[in-house]
């Protein structure tokens, strides 16, 4: 039986982050954060998830009347949020959004990474999480591990 993940440091601020793509995979989050925070299924209204031509991860943009199913990671520390910001890169903007939890009637404010280019011609269709897991998860985990090792190396050099 696996041991429970270590608790987040109590002194750090706790954030909630709505995820809708590769960060829905616990395996990816475990590599990035060293733990799997508590989560709930969630819905982001008035946004749409798109595939991005030539990439294995999705984007979301505001679209009235659409909704994005995802999950919200809870109890994210300031340091963990920094890691997610770097991982998501400059093509995404972290914004506070209103979400609904689908396992309760609760609503909350969470951060989400919104695609920065609303006119991107490479956005198309709908991105499929289950298909991504089948086809891309293994290679994506390798890339994520490489990213985390590079980030740790940069931090140890400073």
CSV table of C-alpha atoms in Angstrom, one decimal:
chain,number,residue,atom,x,y,z
A,1,UNK,CA,0.0,0.0,0.0
A,2,UNK,CA,1.4,3.4,-1.0
A,3,UNK,CA,2.0,5.8,1.8
A,4,UNK,CA,0.0,9.1,1.8
A,5,UNK,CA,1.6,12.1,0.2
A,6,UNK,CA,3.4,14.4,2.5
A,7,UNK,CA,1.4,17.4,3.7
A,8,UNK,CA,2.0,20.8,2.2
A,9,UNK,CA,4.0,23.1,4.4
A,10,UNK,CA,1.5,24.7,6.9
A,11,UNK,CA,3.1,28.1,6.8
A,12,UNK,CA,2.7,28.6,3.0
A,13,UNK,CA,-0.4,30.1,1.5
A,14,UNK,CA,-2.8,27.6,0.0
A,15,UNK,CA,-4.0,28.1,-3.6
A,16,UNK,CA,-6.5,26.2,-5.8
A,17,UNK,CA,-5.6,25.6,-9.4
A,18,UNK,CA,-8.2,24.5,-12.1
A,19,UNK,CA,-6.6,22.1,-14.6
A,20,UNK,CA,-8.0,20.8,-17.8
A,21,UNK,CA,-5.2,19.1,-19.7
A,22,UNK,CA,-2.0,17.2,-18.9
A,23,UNK,CA,-2.1,18.5,-15.3
A,24,UNK,CA,-5.2,16.4,-14.7
A,25,UNK,CA,-2.9,13.4,-14.7
A,26,UNK,CA,-1.8,12.6,-11.1
A,27,UNK,CA,1.5,11.1,-12.5
A,28,UNK,CA,2.5,14.4,-14.1
A,29,UNK,CA,1.6,16.4,-10.9
A,30,UNK,CA,3.5,14.0,-8.7
A,31,UNK,CA,6.7,14.6,-10.8
A,32,UNK,CA,6.3,18.3,-10.8
A,33,UNK,CA,5.3,18.8,-7.1
A,34,UNK,CA,6.6,15.7,-5.4
A,35,UNK,CA,3.1,14.9,-4.2
A,36,UNK,CA,-0.5,14.6,-5.4
A,37,UNK,CA,-2.6,17.4,-3.7
A,38,UNK,CA,-6.2,16.8,-2.9
A,39,UNK,CA,-8.5,17.5,-5.8
A,40,UNK,CA,-12.2,17.6,-6.9
A,41,UNK,CA,-13.8,17.3,-10.3
A,42,UNK,CA,-14.7,20.8,-11.5
A,43,UNK,CA,-16.3,22.8,-14.3
A,44,UNK,CA,-15.2,26.1,-15.8
A,45,UNK,CA,-18.1,28.0,-17.4
A,46,UNK,CA,-17.8,30.2,-20.5
A,47,UNK,CA,-14.5,28.7,-21.7
A,48,UNK,CA,-13.6,26.2,-24.3
A,49,UNK,CA,-10.7,23.6,-24.5
A,50,UNK,CA,-8.9,23.4,-27.8
A,51,UNK,CA,-6.3,21.1,-29.3
A,52,UNK,CA,-3.2,23.0,-30.5
A,53,UNK,CA,-1.7,21.9,-33.9
A,54,UNK,CA,1.7,20.3,-33.4
A,55,UNK,CA,1.4,20.0,-29.6
A,56,UNK,CA,0.2,17.3,-27.3
A,57,UNK,CA,-1.3,19.6,-24.6
A,58,UNK,CA,-4.5,21.8,-24.9
A,59,UNK,CA,-5.4,25.4,-24.5
A,60,UNK,CA,-8.5,27.1,-23.1
A,61,UNK,CA,-10.0,30.4,-24.1
A,62,UNK,CA,-13.1,32.3,-22.9
A,63,UNK,CA,-16.1,31.3,-25.1
A,64,UNK,CA,-19.6,32.3,-23.9
A,65,UNK,CA,-21.9,29.3,-23.4
A,66,UNK,CA,-19.2,26.7,-23.5
A,67,UNK,CA,-17.8,24.8,-20.5
A,68,UNK,CA,-14.6,22.9,-19.7
A,69,UNK,CA,-14.6,19.8,-17.5
A,70,UNK,CA,-11.4,19.4,-15.5
A,71,UNK,CA,-10.3,19.2,-11.9
A,72,UNK,CA,-9.2,21.6,-9.2
A,73,UNK,CA,-6.0,20.9,-7.2
A,74,UNK,CA,-6.3,22.3,-3.7
A,75,UNK,CA,-3.8,23.3,-1.1
A,76,UNK,CA,-1.1,24.4,-3.6
A,77,UNK,CA,1.7,26.2,-1.9
A,78,UNK,CA,3.4,29.4,-3.2
A,79,UNK,CA,6.5,27.4,-4.2
A,80,UNK,CA,4.3,24.8,-6.0
A,81,UNK,CA,2.5,27.6,-7.8
A,82,UNK,CA,5.9,28.9,-8.9
A,83,UNK,CA,6.7,25.5,-10.4
A,84,UNK,CA,3.4,25.4,-12.2
A,85,UNK,CA,3.9,28.9,-13.6
A,86,UNK,CA,7.3,28.0,-15.0
A,87,UNK,CA,6.0,24.7,-16.4
A,88,UNK,CA,3.1,26.4,-18.1
A,89,UNK,CA,5.5,28.9,-19.7
A,90,UNK,CA,4.8,32.3,-21.1
A,91,UNK,CA,2.2,31.2,-23.6
A,92,UNK,CA,-0.3,30.9,-20.8
A,93,UNK,CA,-1.5,33.6,-18.4
A,94,UNK,CA,-2.5,32.5,-14.9
A,95,UNK,CA,-5.9,34.1,-14.1
A,96,UNK,CA,-8.4,33.8,-11.3
A,97,UNK,CA,-11.6,32.1,-12.5
A,98,UNK,CA,-14.9,31.0,-11.0
A,99,UNK,CA,-15.4,27.3,-11.1
A,100,UNK,CA,-18.1,24.8,-9.9
A,101,UNK,CA,-17.2,21.6,-8.1
A,102,UNK,CA,-19.1,18.8,-9.8
A,103,UNK,CA,-19.0,16.5,-6.7
A,104,UNK,CA,-20.9,19.1,-4.6
A,105,UNK,CA,-22.9,22.3,-5.2
A,106,UNK,CA,-19.9,24.4,-4.2
A,107,UNK,CA,-18.4,27.2,-6.3
A,108,UNK,CA,-15.0,28.7,-5.7
A,109,UNK,CA,-12.3,30.9,-7.2
A,110,UNK,CA,-9.2,29.1,-8.5
A,111,UNK,CA,-6.3,29.9,-10.8
A,112,UNK,CA,-6.4,28.6,-14.4
A,113,UNK,CA,-3.8,28.9,-17.2
A,114,UNK,CA,-5.5,30.6,-20.1
A,115,UNK,CA,-3.9,30.5,-23.6
A,116,UNK,CA,-2.5,34.0,-24.3
A,117,UNK,CA,-3.2,34.2,-28.0
A,118,UNK,CA,-6.9,34.5,-28.6
A,119,UNK,CA,-6.4,34.6,-32.4
A,120,UNK,CA,-4.1,31.6,-32.6
A,121,UNK,CA,-4.7,29.8,-36.0
A,122,UNK,CA,-3.3,26.6,-34.5
A,123,UNK,CA,-6.2,26.1,-32.1
A,124,UNK,CA,-8.8,23.6,-33.3
A,125,UNK,CA,-11.4,21.0,-32.2
A,126,UNK,CA,-11.6,19.5,-28.8
A,127,UNK,CA,-8.6,18.0,-26.9
A,128,UNK,CA,-9.2,14.5,-25.5
A,129,UNK,CA,-7.6,13.6,-22.1
A,130,UNK,CA,-8.2,9.8,-22.4
A,131,UNK,CA,-6.7,9.7,-25.8
A,132,UNK,CA,-3.7,11.8,-24.6
A,133,UNK,CA,-3.1,9.4,-21.7
A,134,UNK,CA,-3.1,6.4,-24.1
A,135,UNK,CA,-0.9,7.9,-26.7
A,136,UNK,CA,1.3,10.5,-25.0
A,137,UNK,CA,1.5,10.0,-21.2
A,138,UNK,CA,4.7,7.9,-21.1
A,139,UNK,CA,6.7,10.4,-23.3
A,140,UNK,CA,5.2,13.3,-21.5
A,141,UNK,CA,6.2,12.0,-18.1
A,142,UNK,CA,9.8,11.7,-19.4
A,143,UNK,CA,9.7,15.3,-20.6
A,144,UNK,CA,8.2,16.4,-17.3
A,145,UNK,CA,10.9,14.6,-15.3
A,146,UNK,CA,13.6,16.3,-17.5
A,147,UNK,CA,12.0,19.7,-16.9
A,148,UNK,CA,11.9,19.1,-13.1
A,149,UNK,CA,15.6,18.0,-13.0
A,150,UNK,CA,16.6,21.1,-15.0
A,151,UNK,CA,14.6,23.3,-12.7
A,152,UNK,CA,16.2,21.8,-9.6
A,153,UNK,CA,19.6,22.2,-11.2
A,154,UNK,CA,18.9,25.9,-11.8
A,155,UNK,CA,17.7,26.4,-8.3
A,156,UNK,CA,20.8,24.7,-6.8
A,157,UNK,CA,23.1,26.9,-9.0
A,158,UNK,CA,21.6,30.1,-7.5
